[in-house]
mmCIF file of C-alpha atoms in Angstrom:
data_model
loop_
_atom_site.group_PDB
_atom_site.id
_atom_site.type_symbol
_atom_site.label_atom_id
_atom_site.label_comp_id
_atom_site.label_asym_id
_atom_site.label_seq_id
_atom_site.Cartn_x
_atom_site.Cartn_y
_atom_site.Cartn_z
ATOM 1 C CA UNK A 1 6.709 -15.432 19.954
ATOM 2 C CA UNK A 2 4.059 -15.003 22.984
ATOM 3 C CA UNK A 3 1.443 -12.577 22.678
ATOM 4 C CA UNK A 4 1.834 -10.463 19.751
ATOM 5 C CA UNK A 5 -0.442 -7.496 20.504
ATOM 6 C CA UNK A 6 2.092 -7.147 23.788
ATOM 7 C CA UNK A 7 4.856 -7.159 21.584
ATOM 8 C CA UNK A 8 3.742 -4.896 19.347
ATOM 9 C CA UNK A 9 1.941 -2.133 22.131
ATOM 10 C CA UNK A 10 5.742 -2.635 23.546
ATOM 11 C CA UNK A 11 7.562 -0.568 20.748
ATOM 12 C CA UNK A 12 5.110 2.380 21.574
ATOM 13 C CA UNK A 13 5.712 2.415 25.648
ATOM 14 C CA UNK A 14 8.208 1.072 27.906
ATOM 15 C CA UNK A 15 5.637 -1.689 29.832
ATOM 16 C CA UNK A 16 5.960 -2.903 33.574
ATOM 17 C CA UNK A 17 4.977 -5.975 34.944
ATOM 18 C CA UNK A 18 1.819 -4.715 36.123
ATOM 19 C CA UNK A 19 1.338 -3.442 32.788
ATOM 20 C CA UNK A 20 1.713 -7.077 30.810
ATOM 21 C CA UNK A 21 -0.236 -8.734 33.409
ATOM 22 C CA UNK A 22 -3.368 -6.927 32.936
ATOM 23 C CA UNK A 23 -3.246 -6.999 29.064
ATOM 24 C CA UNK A 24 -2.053 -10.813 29.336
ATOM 25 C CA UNK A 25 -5.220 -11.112 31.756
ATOM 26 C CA UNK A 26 -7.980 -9.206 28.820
ATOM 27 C CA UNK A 27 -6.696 -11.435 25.936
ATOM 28 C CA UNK A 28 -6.894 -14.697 27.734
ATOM 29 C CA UNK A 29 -9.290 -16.344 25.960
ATOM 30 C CA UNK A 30 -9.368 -15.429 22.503
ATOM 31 C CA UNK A 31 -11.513 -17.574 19.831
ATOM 32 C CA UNK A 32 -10.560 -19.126 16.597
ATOM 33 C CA UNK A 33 -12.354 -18.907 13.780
ATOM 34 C CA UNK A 34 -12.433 -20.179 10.378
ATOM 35 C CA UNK A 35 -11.146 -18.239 6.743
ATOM 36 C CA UNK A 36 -13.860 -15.570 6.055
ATOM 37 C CA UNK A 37 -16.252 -15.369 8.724
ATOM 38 C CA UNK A 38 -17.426 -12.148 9.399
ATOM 39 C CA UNK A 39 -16.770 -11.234 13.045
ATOM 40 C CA UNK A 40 -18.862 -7.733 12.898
ATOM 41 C CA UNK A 41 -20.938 -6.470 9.836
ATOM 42 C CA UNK A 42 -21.600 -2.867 8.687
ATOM 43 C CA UNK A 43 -24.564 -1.774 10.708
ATOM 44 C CA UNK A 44 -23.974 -4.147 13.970
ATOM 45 C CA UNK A 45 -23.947 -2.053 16.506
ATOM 46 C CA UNK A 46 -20.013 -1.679 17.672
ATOM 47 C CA UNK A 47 -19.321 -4.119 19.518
ATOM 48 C CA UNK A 48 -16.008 -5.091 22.110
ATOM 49 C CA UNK A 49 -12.498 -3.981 20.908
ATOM 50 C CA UNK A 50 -10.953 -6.972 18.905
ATOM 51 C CA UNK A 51 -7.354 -8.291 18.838
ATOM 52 C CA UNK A 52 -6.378 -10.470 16.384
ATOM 53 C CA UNK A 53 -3.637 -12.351 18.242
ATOM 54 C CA UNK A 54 -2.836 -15.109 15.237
ATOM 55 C CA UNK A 55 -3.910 -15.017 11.502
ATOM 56 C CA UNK A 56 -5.169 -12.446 9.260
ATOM 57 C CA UNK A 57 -8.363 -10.372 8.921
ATOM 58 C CA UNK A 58 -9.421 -7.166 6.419
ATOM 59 C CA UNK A 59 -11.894 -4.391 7.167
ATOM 60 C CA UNK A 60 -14.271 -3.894 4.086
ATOM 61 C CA UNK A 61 -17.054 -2.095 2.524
ATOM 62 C CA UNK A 62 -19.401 -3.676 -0.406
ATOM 63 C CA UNK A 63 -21.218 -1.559 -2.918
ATOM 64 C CA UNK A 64 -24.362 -1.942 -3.996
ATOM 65 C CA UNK A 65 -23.132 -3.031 -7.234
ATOM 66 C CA UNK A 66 -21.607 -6.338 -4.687
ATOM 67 C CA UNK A 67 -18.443 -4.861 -5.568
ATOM 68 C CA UNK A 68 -16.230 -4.937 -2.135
ATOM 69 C CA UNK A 69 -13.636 -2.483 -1.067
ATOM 70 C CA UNK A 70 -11.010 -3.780 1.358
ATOM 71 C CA UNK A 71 -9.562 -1.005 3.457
ATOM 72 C CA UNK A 72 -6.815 -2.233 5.847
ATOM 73 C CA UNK A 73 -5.458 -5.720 6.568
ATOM 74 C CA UNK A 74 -5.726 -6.556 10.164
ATOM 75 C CA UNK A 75 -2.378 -8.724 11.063
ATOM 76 C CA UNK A 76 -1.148 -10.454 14.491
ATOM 77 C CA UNK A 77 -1.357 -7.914 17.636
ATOM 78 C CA UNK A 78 -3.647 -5.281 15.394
ATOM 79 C CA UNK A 79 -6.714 -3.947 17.468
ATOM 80 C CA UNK A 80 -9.108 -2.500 16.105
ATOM 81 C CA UNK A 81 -12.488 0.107 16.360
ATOM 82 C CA UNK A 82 -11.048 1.784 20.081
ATOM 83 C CA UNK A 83 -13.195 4.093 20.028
ATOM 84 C CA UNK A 84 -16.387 2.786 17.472
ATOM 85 C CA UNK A 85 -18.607 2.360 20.796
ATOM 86 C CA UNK A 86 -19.106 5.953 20.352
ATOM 87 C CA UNK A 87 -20.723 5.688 17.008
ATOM 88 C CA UNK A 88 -24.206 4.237 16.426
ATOM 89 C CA UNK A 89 -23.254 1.370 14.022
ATOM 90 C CA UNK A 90 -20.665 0.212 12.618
ATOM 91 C CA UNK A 91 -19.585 1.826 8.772
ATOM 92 C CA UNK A 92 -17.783 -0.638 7.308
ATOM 93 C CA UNK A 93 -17.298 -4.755 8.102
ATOM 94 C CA UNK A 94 -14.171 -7.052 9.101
ATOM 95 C CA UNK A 95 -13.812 -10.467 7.712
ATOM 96 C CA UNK A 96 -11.234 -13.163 8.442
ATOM 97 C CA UNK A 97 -9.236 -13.744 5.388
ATOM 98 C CA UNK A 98 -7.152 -17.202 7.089
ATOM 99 C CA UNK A 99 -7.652 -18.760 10.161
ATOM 100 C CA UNK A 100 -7.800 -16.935 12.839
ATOM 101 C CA UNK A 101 -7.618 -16.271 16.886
ATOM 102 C CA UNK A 102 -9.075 -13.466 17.742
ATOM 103 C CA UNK A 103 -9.784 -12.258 21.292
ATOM 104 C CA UNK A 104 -12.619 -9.801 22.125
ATOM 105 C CA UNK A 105 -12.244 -7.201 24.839
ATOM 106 C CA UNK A 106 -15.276 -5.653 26.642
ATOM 107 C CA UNK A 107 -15.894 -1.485 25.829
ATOM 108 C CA UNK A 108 -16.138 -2.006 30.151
ATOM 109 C CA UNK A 109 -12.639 -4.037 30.389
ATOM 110 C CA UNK A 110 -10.491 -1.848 27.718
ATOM 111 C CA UNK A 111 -11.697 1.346 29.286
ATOM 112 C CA UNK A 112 -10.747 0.345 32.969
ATOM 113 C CA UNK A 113 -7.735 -1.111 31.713
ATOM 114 C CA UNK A 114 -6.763 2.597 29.942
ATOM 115 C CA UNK A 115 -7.770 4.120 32.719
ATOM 116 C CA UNK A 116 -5.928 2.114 35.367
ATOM 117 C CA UNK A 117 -2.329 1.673 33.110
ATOM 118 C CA UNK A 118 -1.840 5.037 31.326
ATOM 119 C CA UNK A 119 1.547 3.914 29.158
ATOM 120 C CA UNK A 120 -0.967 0.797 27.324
ATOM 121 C CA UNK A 121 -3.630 3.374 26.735
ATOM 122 C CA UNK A 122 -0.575 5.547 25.398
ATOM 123 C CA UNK A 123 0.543 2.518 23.351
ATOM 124 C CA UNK A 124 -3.208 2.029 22.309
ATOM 125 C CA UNK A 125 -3.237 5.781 20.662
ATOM 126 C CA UNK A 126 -0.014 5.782 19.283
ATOM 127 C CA UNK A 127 -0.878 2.185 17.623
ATOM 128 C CA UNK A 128 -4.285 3.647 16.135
ATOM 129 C CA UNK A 129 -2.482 6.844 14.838
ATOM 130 C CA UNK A 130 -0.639 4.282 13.065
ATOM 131 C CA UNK A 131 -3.475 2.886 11.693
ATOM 132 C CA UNK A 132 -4.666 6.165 10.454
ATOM 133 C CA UNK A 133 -1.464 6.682 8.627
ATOM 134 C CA UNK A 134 -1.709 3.330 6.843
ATOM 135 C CA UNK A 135 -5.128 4.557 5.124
ATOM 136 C CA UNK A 136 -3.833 7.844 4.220
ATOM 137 C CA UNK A 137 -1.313 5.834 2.529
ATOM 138 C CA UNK A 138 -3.932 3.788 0.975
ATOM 139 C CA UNK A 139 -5.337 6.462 -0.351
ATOM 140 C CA UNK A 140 -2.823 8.026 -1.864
ATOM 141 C CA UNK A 141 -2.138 4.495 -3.625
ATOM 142 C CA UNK A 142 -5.702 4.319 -4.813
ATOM 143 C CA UNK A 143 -5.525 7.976 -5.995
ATOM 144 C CA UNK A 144 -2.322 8.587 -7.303
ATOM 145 C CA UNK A 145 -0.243 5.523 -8.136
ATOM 146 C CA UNK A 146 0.223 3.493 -11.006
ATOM 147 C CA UNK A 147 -1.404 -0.450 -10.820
ATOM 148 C CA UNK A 148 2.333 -1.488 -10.543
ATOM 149 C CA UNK A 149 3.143 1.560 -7.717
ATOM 150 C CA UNK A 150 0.342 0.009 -5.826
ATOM 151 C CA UNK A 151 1.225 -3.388 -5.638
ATOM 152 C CA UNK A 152 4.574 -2.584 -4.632
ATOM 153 C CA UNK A 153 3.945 -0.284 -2.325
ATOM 154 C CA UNK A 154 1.630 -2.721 -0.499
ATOM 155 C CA UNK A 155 4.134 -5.874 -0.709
ATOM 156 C CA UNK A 156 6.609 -3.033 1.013
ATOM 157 C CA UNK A 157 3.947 -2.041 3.449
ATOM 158 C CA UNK A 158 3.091 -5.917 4.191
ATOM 159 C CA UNK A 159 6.835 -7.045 4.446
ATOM 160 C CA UNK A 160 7.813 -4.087 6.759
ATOM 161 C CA UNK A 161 4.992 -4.800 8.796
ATOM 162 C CA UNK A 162 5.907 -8.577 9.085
ATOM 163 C CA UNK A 163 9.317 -8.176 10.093
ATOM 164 C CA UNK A 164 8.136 -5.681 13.129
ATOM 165 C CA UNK A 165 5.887 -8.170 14.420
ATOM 166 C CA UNK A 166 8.238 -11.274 13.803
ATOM 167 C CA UNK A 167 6.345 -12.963 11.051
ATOM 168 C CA UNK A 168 9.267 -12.449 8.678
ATOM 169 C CA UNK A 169 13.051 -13.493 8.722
ATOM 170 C CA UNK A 170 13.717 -10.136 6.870
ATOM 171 C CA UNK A 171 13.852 -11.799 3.575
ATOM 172 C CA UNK A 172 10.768 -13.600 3.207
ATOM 173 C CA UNK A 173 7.366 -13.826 4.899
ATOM 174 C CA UNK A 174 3.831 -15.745 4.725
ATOM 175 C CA UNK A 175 1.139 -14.001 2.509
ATOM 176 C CA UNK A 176 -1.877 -16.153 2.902
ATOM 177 C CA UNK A 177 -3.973 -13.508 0.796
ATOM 178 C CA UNK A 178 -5.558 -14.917 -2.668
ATOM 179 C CA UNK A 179 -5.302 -12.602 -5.480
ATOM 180 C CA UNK A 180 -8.798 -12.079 -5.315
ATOM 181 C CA UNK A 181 -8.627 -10.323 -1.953
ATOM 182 C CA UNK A 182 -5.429 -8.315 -2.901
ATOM 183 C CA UNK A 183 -7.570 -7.481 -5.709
ATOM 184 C CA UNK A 184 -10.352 -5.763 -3.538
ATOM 185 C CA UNK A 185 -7.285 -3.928 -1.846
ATOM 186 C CA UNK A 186 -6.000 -2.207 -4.658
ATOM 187 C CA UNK A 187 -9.237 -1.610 -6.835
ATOM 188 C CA UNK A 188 -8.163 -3.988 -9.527
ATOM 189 C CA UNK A 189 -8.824 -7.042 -11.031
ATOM 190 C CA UNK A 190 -7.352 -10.459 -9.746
ATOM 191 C CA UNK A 191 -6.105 -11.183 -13.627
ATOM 192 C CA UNK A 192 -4.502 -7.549 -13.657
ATOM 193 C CA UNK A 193 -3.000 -8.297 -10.273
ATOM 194 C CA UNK A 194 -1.552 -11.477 -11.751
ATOM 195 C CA UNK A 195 0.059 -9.984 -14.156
ATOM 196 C CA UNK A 196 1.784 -7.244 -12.147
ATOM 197 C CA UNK A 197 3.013 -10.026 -9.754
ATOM 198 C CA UNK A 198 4.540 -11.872 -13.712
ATOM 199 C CA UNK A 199 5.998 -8.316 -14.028
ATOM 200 C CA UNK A 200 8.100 -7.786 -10.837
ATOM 201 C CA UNK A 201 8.711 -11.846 -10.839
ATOM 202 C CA UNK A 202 10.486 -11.065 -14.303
ATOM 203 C CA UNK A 203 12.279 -7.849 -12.761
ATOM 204 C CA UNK A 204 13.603 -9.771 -10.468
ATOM 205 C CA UNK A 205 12.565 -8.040 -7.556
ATOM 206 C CA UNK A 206 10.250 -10.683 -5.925
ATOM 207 C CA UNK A 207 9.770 -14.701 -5.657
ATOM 208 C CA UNK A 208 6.264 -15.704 -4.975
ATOM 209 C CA UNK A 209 5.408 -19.645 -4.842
ATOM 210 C CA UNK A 210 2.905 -21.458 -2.287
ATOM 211 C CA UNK A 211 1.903 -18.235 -0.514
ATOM 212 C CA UNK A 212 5.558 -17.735 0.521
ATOM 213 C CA UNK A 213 6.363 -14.220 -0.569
ATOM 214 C CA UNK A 214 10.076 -13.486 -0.863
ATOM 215 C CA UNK A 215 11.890 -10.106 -1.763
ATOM 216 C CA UNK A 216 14.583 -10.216 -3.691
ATOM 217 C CA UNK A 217 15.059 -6.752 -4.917
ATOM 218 C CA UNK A 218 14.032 -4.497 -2.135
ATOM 219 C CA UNK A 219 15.515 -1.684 -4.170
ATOM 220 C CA UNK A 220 13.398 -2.428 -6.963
ATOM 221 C CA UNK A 221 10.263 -2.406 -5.202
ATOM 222 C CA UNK A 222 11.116 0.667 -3.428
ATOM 223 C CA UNK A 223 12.150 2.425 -6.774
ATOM 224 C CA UNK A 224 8.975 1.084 -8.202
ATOM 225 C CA UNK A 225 6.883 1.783 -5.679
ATOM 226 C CA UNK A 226 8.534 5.170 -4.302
ATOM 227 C CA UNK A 227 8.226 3.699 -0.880
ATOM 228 C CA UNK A 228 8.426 5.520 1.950
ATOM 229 C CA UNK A 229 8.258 3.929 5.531
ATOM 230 C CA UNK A 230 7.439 7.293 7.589
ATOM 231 C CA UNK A 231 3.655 6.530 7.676
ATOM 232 C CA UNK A 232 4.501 3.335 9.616
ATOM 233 C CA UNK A 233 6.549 5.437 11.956
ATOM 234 C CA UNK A 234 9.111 3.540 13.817
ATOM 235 C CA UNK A 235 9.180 2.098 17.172
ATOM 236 C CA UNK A 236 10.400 4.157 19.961
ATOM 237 C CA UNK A 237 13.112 2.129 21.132
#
């Protein structure tokens, strides 16, 4: 696949060629950087809209105690902070958890682009809106689920999401997170999470070996999990 952030703004608006050509033109020179570099901390001031175009990143929050809360995963053709110029500093950090290539779009470039193609800044709200729904989902996981709910209602969440975007055959998919950073996701510890992940191996709903994640049980997981893809809300067309 090309340019995944295209791809994925397409299921939200029906592009033209003018359209493609001007977000092809902003994410023409995107960066790669190594596993777990930081590319903006919590109290930077906000800086250009990022695209991660290839790999995955995680926004996060660490505690005083050094504890860290992970918040969101940030996968191919996810932007993120649209509108975090208007804030002071930034709240919360985002961290590379592979490698990754990310491109960086000017506050100056984005806006004119918005301004001058209204069915990408259309796709741009729609996409964020998205984004919101994912956290309310989080939160609900964190609040009200069970530490087996949780994890598979995020391996749902994270599958789903891979097959939209490409990344998955519609039976199995990449997941290049350590247990330590799925850990920070679902406010448990990497030996609980291992065990969970022993648990649905035996149930026979997944297969997990080499960071190759592979469902075999969908309803399982979903019966698990009570998994319900509305929040995602499905492409248009």
């Amino acid at each position: 696949m090309g340019n995944r952030f295209i791809e994925k703004l397409r299921g939200f608006a029906d592009f033209s060629e003018s359209d493609v050509r001007a977000l092809n033109s902003v994410t023409a020179h995107p960066k790669t950087y190594g596993a777990r570099q930081d590319l903006i901390r919590e109290g930077d001031p906000p800086g250009p809209v990022l695209v991660v175009l290839d790999g995955w990143a995680f926004r996060y929050k660490v505690l005083p105690s050094g504890t860290r809360q992970i918040m969101a995963f940030l996968m191919p053709g996810d932007a993120c902070d649209l509108h975090i110029g208007m804030l002071a500093e930034m709240d919360h950090s985002i961290q590379t958890a592979t490698k990754a290539s990310v491109v960086k779009i000017s506050r100056t470039a984005m806006d004119e682009m918005m301004a001058s193609h209204p069915r990408i800044a259309t796709a741009m709200y729609i996409s964020q809106l998205v984004d919101e729904g994912t956290l309310r989902a989080w939160i609900v996981s964190l609040g009200r689920r069970s530490s087996i709910e949780r994890v598979a209602h995020l391996i749902l969440e994270l599958f789903l999401r891979a097959v939209r975007i490409g990344l998955s055959d519609g039976t199995s998919m990449e997941l290049p997170l350590p247990q330590a950073i799925l850990a920070d996701a679902l406010g448990m510890s990497p030996v609980h999470i291992n065990r969970i992940f022993q648990d649905l191996r035996r149930s026979g709903a997944i297969e997990l070996s080499r960071g190759v994640l592979r469902i075999t049980n969908p309803d399982v997981l979903t019966h698990v999990s009570g998994f319900d893809a509305n929040y995602l809300h499905k492409r248009l067309r």
